[in-house]
C-alpha cells in the first residue's frame, strides 16, 4: 500500500441497529474496520449532540437531499433519514435510519449513506471518480464514462486477459506527496464488489455462480471479484492512461488519442459535485487537472469485436503502443 492511501473506519461504542447500515456501507466501500482510535472515519451512535439544523434555507439541496451546515457539522437529510457528520472529528452519526432488516430500503439507504460518506471523504482529500481501473506491467489504466458506456465490460475483458484490477466502476482519487518527484495521483477502489448487468452475466457466464442481489438496483447484481480472481486485486494504482469509454456501432474497436484539454472537460462532466460542493470544488478540479495533464488520454470506442471476444481489448492497450500512438497524434 502506498503511504497516505489507506482508509479505514471504526465504531465508537456499541454496534447498534441504528449503526448497522452505516457499518455495512463502509464495508461495501472496501474500508477495513479498525479500532476507533486508529480509524480514518468514526461511526458513532451517541456523540456530543450536533447542532439542530437551521430553519433557514439549506446549504445545499439536490434531488431530494438537503444539507444544513453549522460550524464543522453537516446534517444530511433525505426524506425521514438523517445523518450528522462532524468534519473536524471525521465522525458520522446516524440520527434516523431504517433497520438493516428492512430489505426494501437497503439499496436506497446505502446510496444515501454512500453520498454522506463521500461528503466527508472529499473533505479528507479523497474525490470520487466514476470509473474503473486495472493494472498491467505496473501501469495504471483508468476507464471513465457514464453508466452503460462499457466500463465494467472493459474491466471484465481485461481480467479475462490476465490483468489485475482495482475496481470496475467506482474509484476514489487523491493527490499523494511524492517527495522530490512532486505530488502523485493515486486511485483506490470506491466499492468492494463489482456491479454487473444481466447482459454482462450472459457474456461472462463464469460470473453467474457468484452473482447476488445485495445492495444493487433491480437490474444489476453484485459479484465479489476476490472470489473469482484471487490474488489479482490491486489496492492502489498510479494512473498512466485514461480511457473515456463509449459503445461504438462498428465492427472494430478504436482507440483515439485525446488532448489533455478534452480529457479534463470530460472529467469535469463526470461528477455533479464540482458544481454542487463549493467548499471542495477547487481541490476537486485541481486533482482532475493534474490527472488529465499527467496521463495519456484516449477515447475508447468499443466495437462488436469485443462482444465476441472481450479479452481482445488487451491487444489494443499495450503501454508501448499507446505511447507511440499518442506521440504520433501530438
Short mmCIF file of C-alpha atoms in Angstrom, two decimals:
data_model
loop_
_atom_site.label_atom_id
_atom_site.label_comp_id
_atom_site.label_asym_id
_atom_site.label_seq_id
_atom_site.Cartn_x
_atom_site.Cartn_y
_atom_site.Cartn_z
CA UNK A 1 0.00 0.00 0.00
CA UNK A 2 1.34 3.44 -0.96
CA UNK A 3 1.80 5.71 2.07
CA UNK A 4 -1.16 8.03 2.56
CA UNK A 5 -3.66 5.89 0.64
CA UNK A 6 -5.04 3.73 3.47
CA UNK A 7 -8.64 4.30 4.54
CA UNK A 8 -10.44 2.63 7.43
CA UNK A 9 -13.43 3.01 9.71
CA UNK A 10 -14.04 2.31 13.37
CA UNK A 11 -17.12 2.08 15.58
CA UNK A 12 -17.19 4.17 18.74
CA UNK A 13 -19.26 2.45 21.41
CA UNK A 14 -21.66 -0.43 20.88
CA UNK A 15 -22.68 -1.64 17.43
CA UNK A 16 -26.42 -0.94 17.35
CA UNK A 17 -29.22 -1.42 14.83
CA UNK A 18 -29.01 2.30 14.09
CA UNK A 19 -25.38 1.89 13.05
CA UNK A 20 -25.74 -1.40 11.18
CA UNK A 21 -26.45 0.04 7.71
CA UNK A 22 -23.68 2.61 8.11
CA UNK A 23 -21.24 -0.18 9.02
CA UNK A 24 -22.42 -2.25 6.05
CA UNK A 25 -21.94 0.75 3.74
CA UNK A 26 -18.36 1.31 4.94
CA UNK A 27 -17.60 -2.36 4.32
CA UNK A 28 -19.20 -2.18 0.89
CA UNK A 29 -16.93 0.78 0.10
CA UNK A 30 -13.99 -1.52 0.85
CA UNK A 31 -12.95 0.14 4.13
CA UNK A 32 -11.49 -2.24 6.73
CA UNK A 33 -12.70 -1.92 10.31
CA UNK A 34 -10.07 -0.99 12.90
CA UNK A 35 -10.09 0.32 16.46
CA UNK A 36 -11.78 3.75 16.54
CA UNK A 37 -8.66 5.49 17.83
CA UNK A 38 -6.79 4.34 14.69
CA UNK A 39 -9.64 4.86 12.20
CA UNK A 40 -9.84 7.47 9.46
CA UNK A 41 -13.66 7.59 9.75
CA UNK A 42 -15.51 7.04 13.02
CA UNK A 43 -19.10 5.80 13.22
CA UNK A 44 -20.75 6.76 16.49
CA UNK A 45 -24.20 6.18 17.92
CA UNK A 46 -24.12 8.86 20.60
CA UNK A 47 -21.59 11.66 20.12
CA UNK A 48 -21.94 15.08 21.70
CA UNK A 49 -25.26 16.21 20.22
CA UNK A 50 -24.90 18.05 16.91
CA UNK A 51 -26.46 21.47 16.49
CA UNK A 52 -30.08 21.45 15.44
CA UNK A 53 -30.46 22.02 11.70
CA UNK A 54 -31.09 25.65 10.94
CA UNK A 55 -34.61 26.68 9.95
CA UNK A 56 -33.05 28.80 7.23
CA UNK A 57 -32.62 27.60 3.67
CA UNK A 58 -30.37 24.53 3.42
CA UNK A 59 -26.74 24.94 2.45
CA UNK A 60 -27.37 22.50 -0.40
CA UNK A 61 -30.48 20.91 -1.87
CA UNK A 62 -30.19 18.35 -4.69
CA UNK A 63 -32.53 15.59 -5.87
CA UNK A 64 -34.28 15.28 -2.51
CA UNK A 65 -31.06 15.54 -0.48
CA UNK A 66 -30.86 18.57 1.82
CA UNK A 67 -27.77 19.59 3.76
CA UNK A 68 -27.58 22.09 6.59
CA UNK A 69 -24.25 23.28 7.89
CA UNK A 70 -23.32 24.74 11.27
CA UNK A 71 -19.63 25.07 12.10
CA UNK A 72 -17.89 21.77 11.45
CA UNK A 73 -21.21 19.89 11.41
CA UNK A 74 -23.09 18.82 8.30
CA UNK A 75 -26.59 17.39 8.67
CA UNK A 76 -27.73 15.45 5.62
CA UNK A 77 -31.41 14.57 5.26
CA UNK A 78 -33.23 12.53 2.64
CA UNK A 79 -36.89 12.16 3.47
CA UNK A 80 -37.07 10.78 7.01
CA UNK A 81 -33.43 9.67 7.01
CA UNK A 82 -30.84 11.85 8.72
CA UNK A 83 -27.10 11.61 9.27
CA UNK A 84 -24.86 14.12 11.06
CA UNK A 85 -21.18 14.49 10.16
CA UNK A 86 -18.62 16.24 12.35
CA UNK A 87 -15.96 17.03 9.75
CA UNK A 88 -13.41 18.13 12.35
CA UNK A 89 -13.61 14.77 14.17
CA UNK A 90 -14.25 12.74 10.97
CA UNK A 91 -17.25 11.32 12.79
CA UNK A 92 -20.51 10.09 11.25
CA UNK A 93 -23.62 9.70 13.40
CA UNK A 94 -26.88 8.21 12.07
CA UNK A 95 -29.79 10.19 13.51
CA UNK A 96 -32.66 8.40 11.77
CA UNK A 97 -32.14 5.32 9.60
CA UNK A 98 -34.21 2.21 8.87
CA UNK A 99 -33.33 -1.17 10.30
CA UNK A 100 -30.96 -3.29 8.25
CA UNK A 101 -33.66 -5.99 8.28
CA UNK A 102 -35.88 -3.86 6.03
CA UNK A 103 -34.55 -5.11 2.69
CA UNK A 104 -36.96 -2.91 0.72
CA UNK A 105 -34.93 0.18 1.62
CA UNK A 106 -31.45 -1.36 1.77
CA UNK A 107 -30.25 -0.16 -1.65
CA UNK A 108 -31.73 3.39 -1.48
CA UNK A 109 -30.39 3.81 2.06
CA UNK A 110 -26.96 2.52 1.04
CA UNK A 111 -26.92 5.05 -1.82
CA UNK A 112 -27.81 7.83 0.62
CA UNK A 113 -25.18 6.76 3.15
CA UNK A 114 -22.57 6.48 0.40
CA UNK A 115 -23.30 10.11 -0.57
CA UNK A 116 -22.89 11.13 3.07
CA UNK A 117 -19.57 9.33 3.40
CA UNK A 118 -18.34 10.85 0.14
CA UNK A 119 -19.06 14.32 1.54
CA UNK A 120 -16.69 13.53 4.40
CA UNK A 121 -14.10 11.86 2.16
CA UNK A 122 -13.91 14.91 -0.11
CA UNK A 123 -13.01 16.96 2.94
CA UNK A 124 -10.26 14.43 3.67
CA UNK A 125 -8.75 14.86 0.19
CA UNK A 126 -10.42 11.85 -1.47
CA UNK A 127 -12.57 12.57 -4.54
CA UNK A 128 -14.86 10.18 -6.36
CA UNK A 129 -14.26 9.25 -9.98
CA UNK A 130 -16.95 7.39 -11.93
CA UNK A 131 -14.64 4.84 -13.47
CA UNK A 132 -12.86 1.53 -13.15
CA UNK A 133 -9.16 0.73 -13.11
CA UNK A 134 -6.82 -2.13 -13.98
CA UNK A 135 -3.08 -2.63 -13.67
CA UNK A 136 -0.78 -4.30 -16.18
CA UNK A 137 3.03 -4.28 -16.02
CA UNK A 138 2.80 -1.81 -13.09
CA UNK A 139 0.94 0.72 -15.27
CA UNK A 140 -2.44 2.05 -14.12
CA UNK A 141 -5.27 2.10 -16.68
CA UNK A 142 -8.41 4.09 -15.79
CA UNK A 143 -11.72 3.69 -17.68
CA UNK A 144 -14.20 6.55 -17.35
CA UNK A 145 -17.71 7.09 -18.64
CA UNK A 146 -21.39 7.27 -17.72
CA UNK A 147 -23.48 4.23 -16.89
CA UNK A 148 -23.83 1.96 -19.90
CA UNK A 149 -20.63 3.14 -21.60
CA UNK A 150 -18.82 -0.20 -21.22
CA UNK A 151 -16.51 0.40 -18.24
CA UNK A 152 -17.32 -2.80 -16.38
CA UNK A 153 -17.25 -4.85 -19.60
CA UNK A 154 -13.79 -3.44 -20.35
CA UNK A 155 -12.52 -4.41 -16.89
CA UNK A 156 -14.02 -7.89 -17.17
CA UNK A 157 -12.43 -8.39 -20.58
CA UNK A 158 -9.01 -7.36 -19.27
CA UNK A 159 -9.39 -9.67 -16.29
CA UNK A 160 -10.04 -12.49 -18.76
CA UNK A 161 -6.74 -11.47 -20.39
CA UNK A 162 -4.89 -11.87 -17.07
CA UNK A 163 -4.74 -8.25 -15.88
CA UNK A 164 -5.10 -7.10 -12.27
CA UNK A 165 -7.96 -4.92 -11.04
CA UNK A 166 -8.65 -2.02 -8.71
CA UNK A 167 -12.40 -1.55 -9.29
CA UNK A 168 -14.93 -1.97 -12.08
CA UNK A 169 -16.90 1.27 -11.77
CA UNK A 170 -16.18 3.27 -8.60
CA UNK A 171 -12.89 4.94 -7.72
CA UNK A 172 -11.53 7.33 -5.14
CA UNK A 173 -8.70 9.59 -6.25
CA UNK A 174 -6.19 11.52 -4.15
CA UNK A 175 -3.03 13.57 -4.54
CA UNK A 176 -0.18 11.97 -2.54
CA UNK A 177 3.10 13.79 -1.72
CA UNK A 178 5.95 12.03 -3.53
CA UNK A 179 8.99 13.86 -2.15
CA UNK A 180 11.38 15.34 -4.69
CA UNK A 181 9.24 14.00 -7.55
CA UNK A 182 6.32 16.22 -6.55
CA UNK A 183 2.78 15.05 -5.91
CA UNK A 184 1.48 11.82 -7.41
CA UNK A 185 -2.09 10.90 -8.27
CA UNK A 186 -3.37 7.60 -6.87
CA UNK A 187 -6.67 5.77 -7.24
CA UNK A 188 -8.21 3.15 -5.00
CA UNK A 189 -11.49 1.26 -5.12
CA UNK A 190 -14.58 3.16 -4.04
CA UNK A 191 -16.60 -0.05 -3.82
CA UNK A 192 -15.64 -3.57 -2.76
CA UNK A 193 -17.90 -5.53 -5.14
CA UNK A 194 -18.42 -5.39 -8.89
CA UNK A 195 -21.86 -4.37 -10.15
CA UNK A 196 -22.85 -6.26 -13.30
CA UNK A 197 -25.85 -6.19 -15.62
CA UNK A 198 -27.81 -9.19 -16.85
CA UNK A 199 -26.17 -8.70 -20.25
CA UNK A 200 -22.71 -8.90 -18.66
CA UNK A 201 -23.74 -12.06 -16.83
CA UNK A 202 -24.70 -13.52 -20.20
CA UNK A 203 -21.41 -12.51 -21.82
CA UNK A 204 -19.28 -13.60 -18.85
CA UNK A 205 -21.05 -16.79 -17.68
CA UNK A 206 -18.35 -17.64 -15.12
CA UNK A 207 -19.76 -14.78 -13.01
CA UNK A 208 -23.16 -16.47 -12.58
CA UNK A 209 -22.34 -18.62 -9.52
CA UNK A 210 -21.12 -15.50 -7.69
CA UNK A 211 -23.96 -13.09 -8.60
CA UNK A 212 -26.26 -11.88 -5.83
CA UNK A 213 -28.75 -9.01 -5.46
CA UNK A 214 -27.40 -7.38 -2.29
CA UNK A 215 -27.18 -3.58 -2.30
CA UNK A 216 -27.98 -3.36 -6.01
CA UNK A 217 -30.65 -1.75 -8.14
CA UNK A 218 -33.19 -4.16 -9.61
CA UNK A 219 -31.41 -4.57 -12.96
CA UNK A 220 -27.94 -5.36 -11.55
CA UNK A 221 -26.20 -8.00 -9.46
CA UNK A 222 -23.14 -7.85 -7.22
CA UNK A 223 -20.17 -10.17 -7.60
CA UNK A 224 -17.17 -10.45 -5.31
CA UNK A 225 -14.10 -10.21 -7.57
CA UNK A 226 -11.78 -11.66 -4.93
CA UNK A 227 -13.73 -14.92 -5.05
CA UNK A 228 -13.35 -15.14 -8.84
CA UNK A 229 -9.83 -13.74 -9.31
CA UNK A 230 -7.94 -14.44 -6.06
CA UNK A 231 -4.63 -12.66 -5.81
CA UNK A 232 -5.42 -10.22 -8.63
CA UNK A 233 -6.60 -7.27 -6.50
CA UNK A 234 -4.53 -4.06 -6.54
CA UNK A 235 -5.43 -1.82 -3.58
CA UNK A 236 -3.92 1.30 -5.19
CA UNK A 237 -2.77 2.31 -8.67
CA UNK A 238 -0.99 5.30 -10.16
CA UNK A 239 -2.82 6.18 -13.40
CA UNK A 240 -0.75 6.32 -16.57
CA UNK A 241 -3.54 6.01 -19.16
CA UNK A 242 -7.10 7.38 -19.23
CA UNK A 243 -9.80 5.91 -21.47
CA UNK A 244 -13.16 7.59 -21.99
CA UNK A 245 -15.47 4.71 -22.84
CA UNK A 246 -18.20 4.63 -25.45
CA UNK A 247 -20.07 1.80 -27.17
CA UNK A 248 -19.43 2.07 -30.90
CA UNK A 249 -21.78 0.80 -33.62
CA UNK A 250 -18.94 -0.56 -35.73
CA UNK A 251 -17.17 -3.85 -36.23
CA UNK A 252 -13.73 -2.86 -34.94
CA UNK A 253 -12.76 -1.22 -31.67
CA UNK A 254 -10.91 2.08 -31.98
CA UNK A 255 -8.56 3.83 -29.55
CA UNK A 256 -8.22 7.53 -30.41
CA UNK A 257 -5.84 9.98 -28.66
CA UNK A 258 -7.36 12.94 -26.82
CA UNK A 259 -5.61 16.19 -25.85
CA UNK A 260 -5.40 16.95 -22.15
CA UNK A 261 -7.92 19.78 -22.50
CA UNK A 262 -10.53 17.37 -23.88
CA UNK A 263 -9.74 14.85 -21.15
CA UNK A 264 -10.24 17.50 -18.46
CA UNK A 265 -13.54 18.61 -19.97
CA UNK A 266 -14.79 15.02 -19.94
CA UNK A 267 -13.63 14.52 -16.36
CA UNK A 268 -15.50 17.64 -15.30
CA UNK A 269 -18.78 16.36 -16.73
CA UNK A 270 -18.42 13.02 -14.92
CA UNK A 271 -19.47 14.36 -11.50
CA UNK A 272 -22.07 16.86 -10.25
CA UNK A 273 -20.02 17.75 -7.18
CA UNK A 274 -17.71 20.20 -8.93
CA UNK A 275 -20.75 22.44 -9.27
CA UNK A 276 -22.62 21.48 -6.10
CA UNK A 277 -19.99 21.12 -3.36
CA UNK A 278 -18.48 24.59 -3.42
CA UNK A 279 -16.16 24.01 -0.46
CA UNK A 280 -14.23 21.25 -2.20
CA UNK A 281 -14.68 22.26 -5.85
CA UNK A 282 -11.27 23.96 -6.23
CA UNK A 283 -9.34 20.97 -4.86
CA UNK A 284 -11.53 18.58 -6.86
CA UNK A 285 -10.85 20.47 -10.10
CA UNK A 286 -7.11 20.69 -9.35
CA UNK A 287 -6.79 16.92 -8.95
CA UNK A 288 -8.75 16.31 -12.16
CA UNK A 289 -6.49 18.79 -13.97
CA UNK A 290 -3.36 17.04 -12.72
CA UNK A 291 -4.83 13.68 -13.75
CA UNK A 292 -5.53 14.93 -17.28
CA UNK A 293 -2.11 16.55 -17.63
CA UNK A 294 -0.10 13.61 -16.27
CA UNK A 295 -1.76 10.78 -18.24
CA UNK A 296 -2.04 9.72 -21.86
CA UNK A 297 -5.73 10.08 -22.67
CA UNK A 298 -7.83 8.27 -25.28
CA UNK A 299 -11.38 7.75 -26.46
CA UNK A 300 -12.13 4.03 -26.31
CA UNK A 301 -14.81 3.19 -28.89
CA UNK A 302 -15.78 -0.41 -28.16
CA UNK A 303 -16.84 -2.25 -31.29
CA UNK A 304 -18.67 -5.51 -31.89
CA UNK A 305 -15.37 -7.41 -31.93
CA UNK A 306 -15.27 -7.07 -28.13
CA UNK A 307 -18.76 -8.54 -27.83
CA UNK A 308 -17.45 -11.74 -29.37
CA UNK A 309 -14.08 -11.75 -27.57
CA UNK A 310 -13.91 -9.30 -24.64
CA UNK A 311 -10.31 -10.20 -23.76
CA UNK A 312 -9.20 -8.89 -27.18
CA UNK A 313 -9.28 -5.39 -25.68
CA UNK A 314 -5.84 -6.13 -24.20
CA UNK A 315 -4.34 -6.27 -27.71
CA UNK A 316 -5.20 -2.57 -28.17
CA UNK A 317 -3.73 -1.42 -24.86
CA UNK A 318 -0.05 -2.30 -24.64
CA UNK A 319 1.73 0.62 -22.99
CA UNK A 320 4.37 0.98 -25.72
CA UNK A 321 1.72 1.01 -28.46
CA UNK A 322 -0.36 3.63 -26.65
CA UNK A 323 2.62 5.92 -26.08
CA UNK A 324 3.60 5.70 -29.77
CA UNK A 325 0.01 6.33 -30.83
CA UNK A 326 -0.29 9.39 -28.60
CA UNK A 327 3.05 10.88 -29.62
CA UNK A 328 2.24 10.43 -33.31
CA UNK A 329 -1.02 12.29 -32.73
CA UNK A 330 0.62 15.07 -30.69
#
